[in-house]
PDB file of C-alpha atoms in Angstrom:
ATOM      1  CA  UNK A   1     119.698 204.128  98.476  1.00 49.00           C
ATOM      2  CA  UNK A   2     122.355 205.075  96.569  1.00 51.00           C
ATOM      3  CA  UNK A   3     124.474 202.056  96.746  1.00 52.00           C
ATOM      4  CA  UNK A   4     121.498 199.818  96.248  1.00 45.00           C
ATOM      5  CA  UNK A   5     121.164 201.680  92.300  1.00 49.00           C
ATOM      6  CA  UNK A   6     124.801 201.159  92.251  1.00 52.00           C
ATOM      7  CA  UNK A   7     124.375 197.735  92.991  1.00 49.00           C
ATOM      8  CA  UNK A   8     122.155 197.034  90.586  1.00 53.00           C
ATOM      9  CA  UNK A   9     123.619 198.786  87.813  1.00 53.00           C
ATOM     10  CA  UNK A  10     126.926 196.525  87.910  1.00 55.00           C
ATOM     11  CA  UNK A  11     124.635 193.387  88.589  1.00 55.00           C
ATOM     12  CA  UNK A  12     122.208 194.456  85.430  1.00 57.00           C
ATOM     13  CA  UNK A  13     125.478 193.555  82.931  1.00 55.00           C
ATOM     14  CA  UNK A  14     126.367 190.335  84.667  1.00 52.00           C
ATOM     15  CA  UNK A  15     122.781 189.121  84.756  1.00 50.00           C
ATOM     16  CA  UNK A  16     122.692 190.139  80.457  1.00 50.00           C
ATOM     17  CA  UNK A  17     125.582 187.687  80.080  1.00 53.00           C
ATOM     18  CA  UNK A  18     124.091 185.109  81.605  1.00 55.00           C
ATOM     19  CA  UNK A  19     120.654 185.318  79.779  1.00 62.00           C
ATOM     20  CA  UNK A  20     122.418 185.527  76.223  1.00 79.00           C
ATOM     21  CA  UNK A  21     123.299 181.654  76.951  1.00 82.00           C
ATOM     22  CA  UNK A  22     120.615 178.978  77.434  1.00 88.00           C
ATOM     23  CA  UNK A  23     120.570 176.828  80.126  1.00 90.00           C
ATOM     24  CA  UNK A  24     121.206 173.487  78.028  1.00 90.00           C
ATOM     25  CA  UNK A  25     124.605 175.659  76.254  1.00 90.00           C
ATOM     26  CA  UNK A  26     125.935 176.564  80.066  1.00 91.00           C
ATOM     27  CA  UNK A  27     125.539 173.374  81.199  1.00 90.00           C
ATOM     28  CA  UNK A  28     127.506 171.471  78.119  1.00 91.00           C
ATOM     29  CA  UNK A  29     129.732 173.864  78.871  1.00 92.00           C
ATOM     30  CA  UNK A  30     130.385 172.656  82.452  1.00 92.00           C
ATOM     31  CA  UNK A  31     130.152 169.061  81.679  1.00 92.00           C
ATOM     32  CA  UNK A  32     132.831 169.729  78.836  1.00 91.00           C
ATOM     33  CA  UNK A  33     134.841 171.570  81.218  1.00 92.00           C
ATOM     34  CA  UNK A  34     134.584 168.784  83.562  1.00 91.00           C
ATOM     35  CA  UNK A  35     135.585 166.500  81.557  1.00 89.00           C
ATOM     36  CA  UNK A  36     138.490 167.795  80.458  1.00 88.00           C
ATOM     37  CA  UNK A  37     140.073 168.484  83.166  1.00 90.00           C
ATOM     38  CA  UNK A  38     139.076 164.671  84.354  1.00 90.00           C
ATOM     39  CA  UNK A  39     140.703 164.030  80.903  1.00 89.00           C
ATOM     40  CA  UNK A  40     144.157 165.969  81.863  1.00 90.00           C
ATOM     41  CA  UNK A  41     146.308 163.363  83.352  1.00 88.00           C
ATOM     42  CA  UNK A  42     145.381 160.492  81.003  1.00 88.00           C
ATOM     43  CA  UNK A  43     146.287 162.579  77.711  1.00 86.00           C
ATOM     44  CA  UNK A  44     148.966 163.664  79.467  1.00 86.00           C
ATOM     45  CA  UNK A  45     150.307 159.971  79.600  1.00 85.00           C
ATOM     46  CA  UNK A  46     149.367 159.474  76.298  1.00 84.00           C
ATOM     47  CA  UNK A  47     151.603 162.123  75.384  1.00 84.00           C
ATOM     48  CA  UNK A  48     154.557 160.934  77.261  1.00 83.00           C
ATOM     49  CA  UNK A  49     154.044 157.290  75.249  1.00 81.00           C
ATOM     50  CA  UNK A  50     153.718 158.775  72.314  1.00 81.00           C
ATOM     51  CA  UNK A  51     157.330 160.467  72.924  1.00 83.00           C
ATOM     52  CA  UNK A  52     158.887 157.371  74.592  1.00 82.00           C
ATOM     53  CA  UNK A  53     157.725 155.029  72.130  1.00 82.00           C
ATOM     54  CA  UNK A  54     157.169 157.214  68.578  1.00 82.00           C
ATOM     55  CA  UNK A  55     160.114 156.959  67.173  1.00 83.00           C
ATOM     56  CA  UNK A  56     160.597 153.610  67.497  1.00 83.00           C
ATOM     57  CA  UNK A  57     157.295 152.576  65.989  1.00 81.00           C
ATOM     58  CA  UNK A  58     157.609 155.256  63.091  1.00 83.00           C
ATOM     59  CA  UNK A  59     161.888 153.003  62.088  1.00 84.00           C
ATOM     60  CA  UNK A  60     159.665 149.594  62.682  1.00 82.00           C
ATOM     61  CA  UNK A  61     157.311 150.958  59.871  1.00 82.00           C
ATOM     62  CA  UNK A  62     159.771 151.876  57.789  1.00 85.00           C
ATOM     63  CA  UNK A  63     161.633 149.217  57.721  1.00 84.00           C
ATOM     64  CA  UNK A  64     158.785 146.425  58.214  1.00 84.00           C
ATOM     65  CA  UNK A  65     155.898 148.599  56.060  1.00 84.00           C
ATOM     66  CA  UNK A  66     156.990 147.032  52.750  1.00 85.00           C
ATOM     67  CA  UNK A  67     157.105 143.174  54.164  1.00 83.00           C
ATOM     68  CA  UNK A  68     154.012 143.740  55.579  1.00 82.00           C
ATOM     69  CA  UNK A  69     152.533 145.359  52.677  1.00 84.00           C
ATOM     70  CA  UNK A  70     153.708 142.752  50.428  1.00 84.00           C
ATOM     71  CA  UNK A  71     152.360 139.570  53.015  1.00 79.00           C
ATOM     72  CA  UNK A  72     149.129 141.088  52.955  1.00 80.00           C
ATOM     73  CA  UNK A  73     148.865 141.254  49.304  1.00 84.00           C
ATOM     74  CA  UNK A  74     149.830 137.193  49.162  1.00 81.00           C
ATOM     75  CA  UNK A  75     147.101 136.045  51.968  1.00 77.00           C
ATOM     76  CA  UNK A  76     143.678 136.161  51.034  1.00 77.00           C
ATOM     77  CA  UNK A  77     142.000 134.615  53.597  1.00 79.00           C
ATOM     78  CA  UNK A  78     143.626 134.974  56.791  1.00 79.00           C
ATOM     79  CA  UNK A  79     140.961 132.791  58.817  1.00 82.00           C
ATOM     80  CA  UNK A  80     142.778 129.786  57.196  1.00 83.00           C
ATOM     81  CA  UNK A  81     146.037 130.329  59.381  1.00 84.00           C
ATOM     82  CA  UNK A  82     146.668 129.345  62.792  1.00 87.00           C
ATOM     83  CA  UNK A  83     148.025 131.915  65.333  1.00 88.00           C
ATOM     84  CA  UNK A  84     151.775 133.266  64.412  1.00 87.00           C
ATOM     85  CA  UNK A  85     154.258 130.918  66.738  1.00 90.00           C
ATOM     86  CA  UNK A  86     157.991 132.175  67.695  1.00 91.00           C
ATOM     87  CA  UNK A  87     160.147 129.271  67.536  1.00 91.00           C
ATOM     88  CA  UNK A  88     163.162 128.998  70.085  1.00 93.00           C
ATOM     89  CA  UNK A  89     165.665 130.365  67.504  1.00 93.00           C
ATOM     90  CA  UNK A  90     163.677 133.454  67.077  1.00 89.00           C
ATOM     91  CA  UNK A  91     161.498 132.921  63.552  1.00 91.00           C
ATOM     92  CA  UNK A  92     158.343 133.175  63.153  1.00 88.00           C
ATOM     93  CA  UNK A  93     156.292 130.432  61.409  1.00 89.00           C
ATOM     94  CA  UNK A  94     152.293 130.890  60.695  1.00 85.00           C
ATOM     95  CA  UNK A  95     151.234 127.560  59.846  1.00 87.00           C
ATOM     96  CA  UNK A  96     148.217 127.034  57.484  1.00 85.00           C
ATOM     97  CA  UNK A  97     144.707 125.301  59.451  1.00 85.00           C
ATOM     98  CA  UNK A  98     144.413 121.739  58.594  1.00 83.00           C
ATOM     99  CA  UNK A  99     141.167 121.446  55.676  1.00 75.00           C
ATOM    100  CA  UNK A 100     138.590 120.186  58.123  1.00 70.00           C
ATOM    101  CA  UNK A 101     139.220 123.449  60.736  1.00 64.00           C
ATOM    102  CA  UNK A 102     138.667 126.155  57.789  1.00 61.00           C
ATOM    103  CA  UNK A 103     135.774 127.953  57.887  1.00 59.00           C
ATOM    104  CA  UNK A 104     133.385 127.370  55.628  1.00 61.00           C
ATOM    105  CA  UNK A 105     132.683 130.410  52.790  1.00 53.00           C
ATOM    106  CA  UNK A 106     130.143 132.884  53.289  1.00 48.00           C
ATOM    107  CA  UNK A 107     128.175 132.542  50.315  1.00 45.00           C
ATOM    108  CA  UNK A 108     127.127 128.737  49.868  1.00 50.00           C
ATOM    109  CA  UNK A 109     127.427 127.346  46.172  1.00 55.00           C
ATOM    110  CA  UNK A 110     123.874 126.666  45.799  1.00 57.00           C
ATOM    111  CA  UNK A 111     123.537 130.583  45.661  1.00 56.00           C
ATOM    112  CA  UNK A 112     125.768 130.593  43.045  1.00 59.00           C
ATOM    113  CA  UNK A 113     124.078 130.867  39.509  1.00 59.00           C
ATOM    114  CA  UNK A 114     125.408 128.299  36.910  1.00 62.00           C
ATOM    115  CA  UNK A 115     125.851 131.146  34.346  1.00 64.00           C
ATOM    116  CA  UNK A 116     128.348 133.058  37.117  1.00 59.00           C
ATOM    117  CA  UNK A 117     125.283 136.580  36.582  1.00 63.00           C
ATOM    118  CA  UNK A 118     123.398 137.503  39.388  1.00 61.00           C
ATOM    119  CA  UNK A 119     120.586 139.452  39.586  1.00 59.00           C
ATOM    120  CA  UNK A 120     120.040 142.787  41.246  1.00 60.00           C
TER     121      UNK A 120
END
């Protein structure tokens, strides 16, 4: 008898923490567990790429940011150019579509008021 009141009395706290979480909070508990550790391996790749590769991504930035930057300020419409081609001596050439493969603009001049106003 007496270690079936002793029983209970250690089960009685146990059982408390249970109750104090709903059943929807312990299972998104499991599932997040779960998926974390399913998670593990693939951030832990990630994190070896991110150390293999980082520092050479952060010097081409640096030192390719500002061309960039400066290219995308001169193109406006980058539809109108064909795919970036490497030539055999190593440059880069993006040639501009011929008129007739250009597509067409969104809004269609019809649409356009003859006083340049539109109304909201």
């Amino acid at each position: 008898m007496k270690i079936c009141a002793t029983c209970a009395l250690v089960a009685i706290p146990a059982h408390a923490e249970e109750d104090s979480k709903s059943l929807m909070e312990r299972g998104a508990e499991l599932f997040l567990e779960g998926l974390r550790q399913e998670m593990e391996p693939t951030i832990e790749d990630l994190r070896g790429f991110a150390e293999q590769f980082g520092p050479a991504l952060q010097s081409f930035l640096q030192e390719m940011g500002p061309a960039l930057a400066e290219l995308a300020t001169q193109v406006q419409d980058w539809t109108a150019y064909e795919t970036p081609e490497m030539l055999p001596n190593g440059d880069i050439i993006i040639r501009k579509k011929p008129a007739q493969e250009r597509p067409e603009e969104s809004v269609p001049q019809d649409d356009i008021p003859s006083d340049g106003l539109t109304d909201i």
